Coordinates of C-alpha atoms in Angstrom, one line a residue:
N1 CA -25.6 33.9 25.1
C2 CA -23.3 34.9 22.3
L3 CA -19.8 33.6 21.9
R4 CA -17.1 36.0 20.6
L5 CA -15.0 34.2 18.0
L6 CA -11.3 35.0 18.0
P7 CA -9.0 34.3 15.0
Y8 CA -7.8 30.9 16.3
G9 CA -10.6 29.7 18.5
I10 CA -13.5 30.7 20.6
F11 CA -11.3 32.0 23.4
S12 CA -7.6 32.6 23.5
S13 CA -6.0 30.3 26.1
A14 CA -2.8 29.1 27.8
S15 CA -2.3 25.8 29.6
T16 CA -0.4 25.0 32.8
S17 CA 1.4 21.8 33.8
D18 CA -1.6 20.5 35.8
G19 CA -3.9 20.6 32.7
A20 CA -5.8 23.7 33.6
T21 CA -6.4 26.2 30.8
K22 CA -6.3 30.0 31.3
M23 CA -9.0 31.6 29.2
D24 CA -9.0 35.3 28.1
D25 CA -12.6 36.2 27.3
G26 CA -11.4 38.9 24.8
D27 CA -13.5 41.7 26.3
S28 CA -12.9 42.4 29.9
G29 CA -9.4 41.2 30.0
G30 CA -10.3 38.9 32.9
A31 CA -8.8 35.4 33.2
I32 CA -10.9 32.3 33.7
W33 CA -9.3 29.0 34.6
V34 CA -10.8 25.9 32.9
Q35 CA -10.0 22.6 34.6
P36 CA -9.8 19.3 32.7
S37 CA -12.5 17.8 34.9
D38 CA -15.0 20.7 34.2
R39 CA -18.1 19.6 32.6
I40 CA -19.4 20.8 29.2
K41 CA -22.8 20.4 27.7
L42 CA -23.4 20.1 24.0
N43 CA -26.6 20.1 22.0
V44 CA -26.0 18.0 18.9
G45 CA -28.9 17.9 16.5
G46 CA -31.3 18.5 19.4
K47 CA -29.9 15.8 21.7
L48 CA -28.1 16.8 24.9
F49 CA -24.6 15.5 25.7
E50 CA -22.6 16.1 28.8
T51 CA -18.8 15.4 28.9
T52 CA -15.6 16.8 30.3
V53 CA -13.0 19.2 29.0
S54 CA -10.4 16.5 29.0
T55 CA -12.5 14.3 26.8
L56 CA -13.0 17.0 24.2
Q57 CA -9.4 18.0 24.3
S58 CA -8.3 14.4 23.6
G59 CA -9.5 15.1 20.0
G60 CA -6.3 17.1 19.5
P61 CA -5.5 20.8 19.7
D62 CA -6.7 21.6 16.2
S63 CA -10.0 19.9 16.5
L64 CA -13.4 21.7 16.6
L65 CA -14.1 19.9 19.9
A66 CA -10.9 21.1 21.5
A67 CA -11.9 24.6 20.5
L68 CA -15.3 24.2 22.1
S69 CA -13.6 23.1 25.3
N70 CA -11.8 26.5 25.4
R71 CA -14.8 28.1 27.1
P72 CA -15.4 29.2 30.6
A73 CA -16.9 26.5 32.8
Q74 CA -20.6 26.3 32.4
N75 CA -23.1 26.6 35.2
S76 CA -26.6 25.3 35.5
Q77 CA -28.0 28.3 33.8
S78 CA -25.7 28.2 30.8
E79 CA -27.1 27.3 27.4
P80 CA -25.2 24.3 25.8
V81 CA -23.4 25.0 22.5
F82 CA -25.6 23.8 19.6
I83 CA -24.0 21.8 16.8
D84 CA -26.2 21.0 13.8
R85 CA -25.0 17.5 13.2
D86 CA -26.2 13.9 13.5
P87 CA -26.5 13.1 17.3
E88 CA -26.3 9.3 16.8
I89 CA -22.9 9.4 15.1
F90 CA -21.7 12.0 17.5
S91 CA -22.5 9.6 20.3
V92 CA -20.2 7.0 18.6
L93 CA -17.4 9.6 18.2
L94 CA -17.7 10.8 21.8
S95 CA -17.4 7.2 23.0
L96 CA -14.2 6.9 20.8
L97 CA -12.7 9.9 22.6
R98 CA -13.5 8.5 26.0
S99 CA -12.2 4.9 25.5
N100 CA -10.1 5.0 22.3
R101 CA -12.3 2.3 20.8
L102 CA -15.5 2.2 18.8
P103 CA -18.6 1.1 20.6
S104 CA -20.8 -1.7 19.1
T105 CA -23.3 0.9 18.0
A106 CA -20.8 2.0 15.3
R107 CA -21.9 -1.0 13.2
R108 CA -25.1 0.8 12.4
F109 CA -23.2 3.3 10.2
T110 CA -21.0 3.0 7.2
K111 CA -17.3 3.7 7.3
Q112 CA -17.9 6.7 5.1
E113 CA -20.6 8.2 7.4
L114 CA -18.2 7.9 10.4
A115 CA -15.3 9.3 8.4
D116 CA -17.4 12.3 7.2
E117 CA -18.5 13.2 10.7
A118 CA -15.0 12.7 12.2
S119 CA -13.6 15.0 9.5
Y120 CA -16.1 17.7 10.5
Y121 CA -15.1 17.6 14.1
G122 CA -11.4 17.4 13.3
I123 CA -10.8 14.0 14.8
E124 CA -10.2 11.9 11.7
S125 CA -6.8 10.8 12.9
Q126 CA -8.4 9.2 16.1
L127 CA -11.0 7.4 14.0
K128 CA -8.4 6.3 11.5
S129 CA -6.2 4.8 14.3
V130 CA -9.0 2.4 15.4
M131 CA -10.5 1.7 11.9
L132 CA -7.3 0.7 10.1
P133 CA -6.9 -3.1 9.6
C134 CA -5.2 -5.4 12.0
P135 CA -1.7 -6.6 11.2
L136 CA -2.1 -8.7 8.0
S137 CA -1.6 -12.5 8.5
G138 CA -2.2 -14.4 5.3
I139 CA -3.2 -17.5 7.2
D140 CA -6.5 -15.9 8.3
A141 CA -7.0 -13.1 5.8
S142 CA -10.4 -12.9 4.1
L143 CA -12.0 -10.9 1.3
V144 CA -13.7 -7.9 2.8
T145 CA -14.7 -5.9 -0.3
T146 CA -14.2 -5.4 -4.0
I147 CA -13.6 -1.9 -5.3
R148 CA -15.2 -1.3 -8.6
P149 CA -14.9 1.9 -10.6
A150 CA -18.0 3.3 -12.2
S151 CA -16.7 3.2 -15.7
D152 CA -14.0 1.0 -17.5
P153 CA -14.1 -1.4 -14.5
I154 CA -11.3 -3.7 -15.7
V155 CA -8.2 -2.6 -13.7
S156 CA -5.0 -2.6 -15.7
S157 CA -2.6 -1.6 -12.9
F158 CA -2.6 -0.3 -9.3
T159 CA -0.4 1.1 -6.5
A160 CA -1.0 0.7 -2.8
D161 CA 0.2 3.1 0.0
D162 CA 1.8 1.1 2.8
A163 CA 1.3 3.9 5.3
D164 CA -2.5 4.0 5.3
G165 CA -3.8 1.4 2.9
S166 CA -5.0 3.8 0.3
V167 CA -4.9 2.6 -3.3
W168 CA -4.7 4.3 -6.8
F169 CA -5.4 2.3 -9.9
S170 CA -5.7 2.7 -13.6
H171 CA -8.7 1.5 -15.6
G172 CA -8.7 2.3 -19.3
G173 CA -7.2 5.8 -19.6
Q174 CA -8.5 6.9 -16.2
L175 CA -6.9 7.0 -12.7
S176 CA -9.0 6.5 -9.6
G177 CA -8.0 7.0 -6.0
Y178 CA -9.4 5.5 -2.8
D179 CA -8.4 6.7 0.7
W180 CA -7.5 4.8 3.9
N181 CA -11.2 4.2 4.4
L182 CA -11.5 2.8 0.8
S183 CA -13.7 5.8 0.0
H184 CA -13.5 7.2 -3.5
V185 CA -11.6 10.5 -3.5
G186 CA -11.5 11.2 -7.2
T187 CA -11.2 10.0 -10.8
I188 CA -9.3 11.8 -13.5
R189 CA -8.9 11.1 -17.2
T190 CA -5.4 11.0 -18.7
H191 CA -4.4 11.7 -22.3
L192 CA -3.6 8.0 -22.6
D193 CA -6.0 5.5 -24.0
Y194 CA -4.7 2.7 -21.8
V195 CA -2.4 2.9 -18.7
T196 CA -0.4 -0.2 -17.9
S197 CA 2.0 1.1 -15.2
I198 CA 1.3 3.3 -12.2
R199 CA 3.3 4.3 -9.2
R200 CA 2.3 6.8 -6.5
I201 CA 5.4 8.9 -6.0
R202 CA 4.0 11.8 -3.8
P203 CA 0.8 12.1 -1.8
E204 CA -1.1 13.6 -4.7
I205 CA 1.1 12.7 -7.7
A206 CA 1.2 9.4 -9.7
A207 CA 3.6 8.4 -12.3
V208 CA 2.0 6.5 -15.2
G209 CA 3.1 4.8 -18.4
S210 CA 1.6 2.8 -21.3
D211 CA 3.0 0.0 -23.4
V212 CA 1.5 1.7 -26.5
I213 CA 2.2 5.4 -25.9
A214 CA 5.7 6.9 -25.4
G215 CA 6.9 8.5 -22.2
I216 CA 6.3 8.6 -18.4
H217 CA 3.7 11.0 -17.3
F218 CA 2.9 12.6 -13.9
Y219 CA -0.6 13.4 -12.9
S220 CA -2.1 15.1 -9.9
L221 CA -5.2 13.5 -8.5
A222 CA -5.9 16.7 -6.6
N223 CA -6.6 18.8 -9.7
G224 CA -6.7 16.2 -12.5
R225 CA -3.9 17.9 -14.4
R226 CA -0.7 16.5 -16.0
V227 CA 2.1 18.2 -14.1
G228 CA 5.0 16.8 -16.2
S229 CA 6.2 14.2 -18.7
T230 CA 9.6 12.7 -19.4
D231 CA 10.8 10.8 -22.5
W232 CA 13.9 8.8 -23.3
A233 CA 15.9 10.7 -25.9
D234 CA 19.3 10.3 -27.6
P235 CA 19.9 12.7 -30.5
S236 CA 22.9 10.6 -31.6
D237 CA 20.9 7.4 -32.0
P238 CA 17.8 7.5 -34.3
R239 CA 16.6 4.1 -32.8
I240 CA 15.7 5.9 -29.6
Y241 CA 12.2 7.0 -30.6
K242 CA 8.9 6.8 -28.9
A243 CA 10.1 4.7 -26.0
R244 CA 7.4 3.2 -23.9
V245 CA 7.4 2.5 -20.1
T246 CA 7.2 -1.1 -18.9
A247 CA 7.9 -0.7 -15.1
I248 CA 8.1 2.1 -12.5
A249 CA 9.7 2.2 -9.0
D250 CA 10.7 5.0 -6.7
S251 CA 13.1 6.0 -3.9
P252 CA 12.7 8.9 -1.5
D253 CA 14.2 11.3 -4.0
S254 CA 14.0 9.5 -7.4
V255 CA 11.7 7.8 -9.8
F256 CA 13.0 4.8 -11.9
A257 CA 11.4 3.9 -15.1
A258 CA 12.2 1.1 -17.6
F259 CA 11.9 2.3 -21.2
D260 CA 11.6 0.2 -24.3
C261 CA 11.8 1.3 -28.0
Y262 CA 10.2 -0.5 -30.9
Q263 CA 13.7 -1.3 -32.1
K264 CA 14.2 -3.2 -28.8
E265 CA 16.7 -0.7 -27.4
N266 CA 15.9 -0.3 -23.7
C267 CA 17.3 1.4 -20.5
I268 CA 16.4 2.7 -17.1
L269 CA 16.0 6.4 -16.4
E270 CA 16.5 7.9 -13.0
I271 CA 14.2 11.0 -12.7
D272 CA 14.3 13.6 -9.9
K273 CA 11.0 13.2 -7.9
W274 CA 10.6 17.0 -7.4
S275 CA 11.9 18.6 -10.6
L276 CA 10.8 15.6 -12.8
N277 CA 14.1 16.0 -14.8
V278 CA 16.2 13.1 -15.9
V279 CA 19.2 12.5 -13.5
S280 CA 20.9 9.6 -15.1
E281 CA 20.5 6.7 -17.6
F282 CA 21.8 3.2 -17.0
G283 CA 21.3 -0.4 -17.9
R284 CA 21.1 0.4 -21.6
Q285 CA 21.0 -2.7 -23.8
S286 CA 19.6 -4.1 -27.1
G287 CA 16.7 -6.4 -26.4
S288 CA 17.5 -8.9 -29.0
S289 CA 17.3 -11.9 -26.6
S290 CA 15.7 -12.9 -23.4
K291 CA 18.8 -11.9 -21.5
T292 CA 18.6 -8.3 -22.7
T293 CA 14.9 -7.6 -22.9
V294 CA 13.5 -4.7 -21.0
P295 CA 12.7 -5.2 -17.3
G296 CA 9.1 -5.9 -16.5
K297 CA 9.4 -5.3 -12.8
L298 CA 11.5 -2.9 -10.7
T299 CA 12.0 -2.7 -7.0
Y300 CA 14.1 -0.3 -5.0
L301 CA 15.8 -1.5 -1.8
P302 CA 16.0 1.3 0.8
A303 CA 18.5 -0.5 3.0
S304 CA 21.2 -0.8 0.4
G305 CA 20.1 1.8 -2.2
V306 CA 20.1 -0.7 -5.1
L307 CA 17.5 -1.3 -7.8
V308 CA 16.3 -4.9 -8.6
G309 CA 14.9 -5.5 -12.0
S310 CA 13.6 -8.7 -13.6
A311 CA 12.4 -9.7 -17.0
V312 CA 10.5 -12.9 -18.0
T313 CA 9.6 -14.1 -21.5
S314 CA 7.9 -17.3 -22.5
G315 CA 7.7 -19.2 -25.8
A316 CA 7.5 -22.7 -27.3
F317 CA 10.5 -23.8 -25.3
G318 CA 9.3 -22.5 -22.0
F319 CA 10.3 -19.6 -19.8
S320 CA 13.5 -17.6 -19.7
G321 CA 14.7 -14.3 -18.3
Y322 CA 17.0 -12.6 -15.9
I323 CA 17.3 -10.9 -12.5
R324 CA 19.7 -7.9 -12.3
I325 CA 20.7 -5.6 -9.5
W326 CA 22.0 -2.1 -10.3
D327 CA 23.6 0.5 -8.1
P328 CA 21.9 3.8 -9.4
R329 CA 24.8 5.8 -8.0
S330 CA 27.3 4.3 -10.4
G331 CA 24.9 2.8 -12.9
K332 CA 26.7 -0.5 -12.8
V333 CA 25.4 -4.0 -12.4
V334 CA 26.4 -5.5 -9.0
W335 CA 24.8 -8.9 -9.5
E336 CA 22.8 -10.8 -12.1
T337 CA 21.5 -14.2 -13.0
N338 CA 20.0 -15.6 -16.2
E339 CA 17.6 -18.5 -16.5
P340 CA 18.0 -21.0 -18.0
G341 CA 21.7 -21.1 -17.8
S342 CA 22.6 -20.7 -14.1
G343 CA 21.9 -22.5 -10.8
R344 CA 22.2 -26.2 -10.0
S345 CA 22.0 -28.6 -12.9
S346 CA 18.9 -30.4 -11.5
R347 CA 17.0 -27.2 -11.9
F348 CA 18.1 -26.4 -15.4
G349 CA 15.1 -25.6 -17.5
D350 CA 12.9 -24.8 -14.5
S351 CA 13.1 -21.0 -15.0
F352 CA 11.2 -18.6 -12.9
A353 CA 7.8 -17.4 -13.8
D354 CA 7.9 -14.4 -11.5
V355 CA 10.2 -12.7 -9.0
D356 CA 9.7 -10.3 -6.0
V357 CA 11.8 -8.8 -3.2
D358 CA 11.1 -8.8 0.5
T359 CA 12.5 -5.3 1.2
E360 CA 12.2 -5.8 5.0
E361 CA 14.2 -9.0 5.0
S362 CA 16.5 -8.2 2.0
T363 CA 15.5 -11.5 0.5
L364 CA 14.8 -12.4 -3.1
F365 CA 12.0 -14.9 -4.0
K366 CA 11.1 -16.6 -7.2
V367 CA 8.4 -19.1 -8.3
C368 CA 9.5 -21.7 -10.8
S369 CA 7.6 -22.1 -14.0
K370 CA 7.6 -25.9 -14.4
S371 CA 7.6 -27.3 -10.9
G372 CA 5.8 -24.3 -9.2
D373 CA 8.4 -24.5 -6.4
L374 CA 9.3 -21.4 -4.4
A375 CA 13.0 -20.5 -3.9
M376 CA 14.7 -17.7 -1.9
A377 CA 18.1 -16.0 -1.9
D378 CA 19.7 -13.8 0.7
L379 CA 20.5 -10.5 -1.1
R380 CA 23.5 -10.1 1.3
K381 CA 25.0 -13.4 0.3
L382 CA 24.6 -13.6 -3.5
G383 CA 26.7 -15.9 -5.6
D384 CA 26.6 -18.1 -8.6
D385 CA 23.9 -20.3 -7.0
P386 CA 22.2 -18.5 -4.1
W387 CA 18.9 -20.2 -4.3
L388 CA 17.4 -22.2 -1.5
Y389 CA 14.3 -24.2 -2.6
L390 CA 11.6 -24.3 0.1
L391 CA 10.0 -27.6 1.0
D392 CA 6.3 -27.9 1.5
K393 CA 5.8 -30.4 4.3
N394 CA 2.0 -30.4 4.0
P395 CA 1.1 -33.2 1.5
R396 CA -2.3 -31.7 0.8
M397 CA -0.6 -28.5 -0.5
K398 CA 1.5 -30.3 -3.2
N399 CA 1.9 -28.3 -6.4
I400 CA -0.2 -29.6 -9.3
G401 CA 0.3 -28.2 -12.8
G402 CA 3.5 -26.2 -12.2
G403 CA 3.7 -22.4 -11.9
S404 CA 3.5 -21.0 -15.4
N405 CA 0.6 -18.7 -14.6
S406 CA 2.0 -17.7 -11.2
V407 CA 2.6 -14.2 -9.7
I408 CA 4.4 -13.5 -6.4
H409 CA 4.4 -10.6 -3.9
C410 CA 6.3 -10.1 -0.6
Y411 CA 4.6 -8.2 2.2
R412 CA 4.9 -8.1 5.9
K413 CA 7.6 -10.8 5.9
Q414 CA 5.2 -13.1 4.1
V415 CA 5.2 -14.4 0.5
F416 CA 1.9 -14.4 -1.4
V417 CA 1.6 -16.5 -4.5
G418 CA -1.2 -16.5 -7.0
R419 CA -1.4 -19.7 -9.0
E420 CA -4.1 -19.4 -11.7
G421 CA -7.0 -18.4 -9.5
E422 CA -5.7 -19.7 -6.2
L423 CA -4.1 -17.4 -3.6
E424 CA -1.6 -18.9 -1.1
V425 CA 0.8 -17.6 1.5
W426 CA 4.2 -18.8 2.7
S427 CA 4.7 -17.7 6.3
K428 CA 7.9 -17.8 8.3
V429 CA 7.9 -20.6 10.8
V430 CA 8.3 -19.7 14.5
E431 CA 9.7 -22.5 16.6
R432 CA 10.1 -22.8 20.4
E433 CA 13.5 -23.2 22.1
E434 CA 13.7 -23.4 25.9
N435 CA 10.2 -21.7 26.1
V436 CA 11.3 -18.8 24.0
E437 CA 9.8 -18.2 20.6
R438 CA 12.3 -17.4 17.9
E439 CA 12.4 -17.4 14.1
S440 CA 14.0 -20.5 12.8
R441 CA 17.3 -20.4 10.9
V442 CA 16.9 -20.1 7.2
S443 CA 16.5 -23.6 5.8
E444 CA 14.3 -25.5 3.3
G445 CA 11.6 -25.7 6.0
S446 CA 11.8 -22.1 7.1
Y447 CA 8.4 -21.2 5.6
R448 CA 5.0 -22.9 5.9
R449 CA 2.5 -22.8 3.0
N450 CA -1.2 -22.3 3.5
Y451 CA -4.1 -21.3 1.3
V452 CA -5.5 -17.8 1.8
D453 CA -8.7 -18.1 -0.2
K454 CA -11.5 -20.6 -0.2
T455 CA -12.3 -23.1 -2.9
E456 CA -15.0 -20.9 -4.4
D457 CA -12.6 -17.9 -4.5
K458 CA -10.4 -19.4 -7.2
E459 CA -13.3 -19.5 -9.6
R460 CA -13.3 -15.8 -10.0
G461 CA -10.5 -15.8 -12.5
T462 CA -6.7 -15.9 -12.9
I463 CA -4.8 -13.6 -10.5
K464 CA -2.9 -11.0 -12.4
K465 CA -1.3 -8.8 -9.7
I466 CA -0.9 -8.8 -5.9
E467 CA 0.2 -5.9 -3.8
G468 CA 0.2 -5.1 -0.1
G469 CA -0.4 -1.7 1.7
G470 CA -1.6 -0.6 5.1
D471 CA -2.0 -4.2 6.2
R472 CA -4.3 -4.9 3.3
L473 CA -3.7 -7.2 0.4
F474 CA -5.0 -6.0 -3.0
V475 CA -5.6 -8.5 -5.7
C476 CA -6.8 -8.0 -9.3
R477 CA -7.7 -10.8 -11.7
E478 CA -7.5 -11.1 -15.4
D479 CA -10.6 -9.6 -17.2
V480 CA -12.4 -9.3 -13.9
E481 CA -13.9 -6.0 -12.7
G482 CA -12.4 -4.2 -9.8
I483 CA -9.8 -4.9 -7.1
E484 CA -10.3 -7.3 -4.3
V485 CA -9.3 -6.2 -0.8
W486 CA -8.2 -8.8 1.8
E487 CA -7.8 -8.1 5.5
S488 CA -7.1 -10.2 8.7
S489 CA -9.5 -10.4 11.6
C490 CA -8.5 -8.6 14.8
F491 CA -9.8 -11.6 16.7
S492 CA -7.6 -14.1 15.1
G493 CA -4.6 -15.7 16.7
S494 CA -3.2 -17.9 13.9
L495 CA 0.5 -18.7 14.1
S496 CA 2.8 -20.9 12.2
V497 CA 4.7 -23.3 14.5
S498 CA 7.2 -26.0 14.0

């Protein structure tokens, strides 16, 4: 029994509104109607399976299984189609197509084994939809794995994709990528000895920078090649020479990079994401003081089209720095604050140690360097003193030792704070009013603080960076190998209530 392969499948076909498929056998010109309820037998690795046309077609029109369903109905004398693959994993994938969930037997296989077989059958998207993490809730998140590169395992920077939870990171002068399944997809070596900034700007392209080598550079993880480089240049000013990159952000069409020269001149360049040419320069200043130093963090706000930058310096007299918002379209500053030097007098000297932006809520958060307090500001209502300092009503969670070694990251309307080696989350309080749940009005008690990690987790080292993506939280620690991956349990029902 030989099957005649046509260019786009086993048989050419056309479907009707009732789900039946009209098959052209390619030889006699006869038409054969295949019904969704028709049964199909498959021999996978020597094990016989029987299913229906509709089940195989649920894998999608471009899948191998959908192509196999485009065959005339089998009778008792027909030989089943033979597929030389693992029958046990196929049984799991067939169950997935039937019920849109994985059976308990899936636990016998690694995620990579399931992903490899799903890719062969062309149903990777169906597997991906059931294997991606549950919505991230910091209250019940736990450490699920640590990604460790094979060489130069100390991670210097990383960038997570919010769409699928994949992550790219730099270690030494190398870049490594891990897909939605946290499977290694490739490692490339750059021309840099040490990468300190990385941002994924296209599916296969990363923008990288170093605090010791000039320029921003663009690498393709698909072929390992450098596809472009951009430097800050000004022929009229000899001080603009070998400018290094300290922070990178991106919008749908542009890449924003903060450049710093050895002579302390600094600016932000807007670079076209597709041509990799400079579009504009703004925010130029001489970094002779803490109020004019180069930004160490950049965040683009899609809702308003503005760019938020912040800089923090520390010395014998404590922390100081600024938060500044630019409109890239005009290059002008639309709001700024400097610390110390602004805000209520009772907070003078308690400058921020780190800043981040909740792009979903258009809210700015900072963690104070002395008190360790968390403050928020509505980006739509900024003024001379926009800060609202959040109160922690749990006496067991009282800050001890301030926030000088703190980092902050906003994700999924939650605020994650790393204090030394401890990881905590501030979650928005949900209160009940007339049996209807609603988010409370913004006030000092609008957020509830909880620990994310366990006591033993904080012993692993000081948290250096936190970033969310694909309902995962990625954490790297100072001088500790690899990146931690935190996820929430699908069986949890934790909720902050008033």
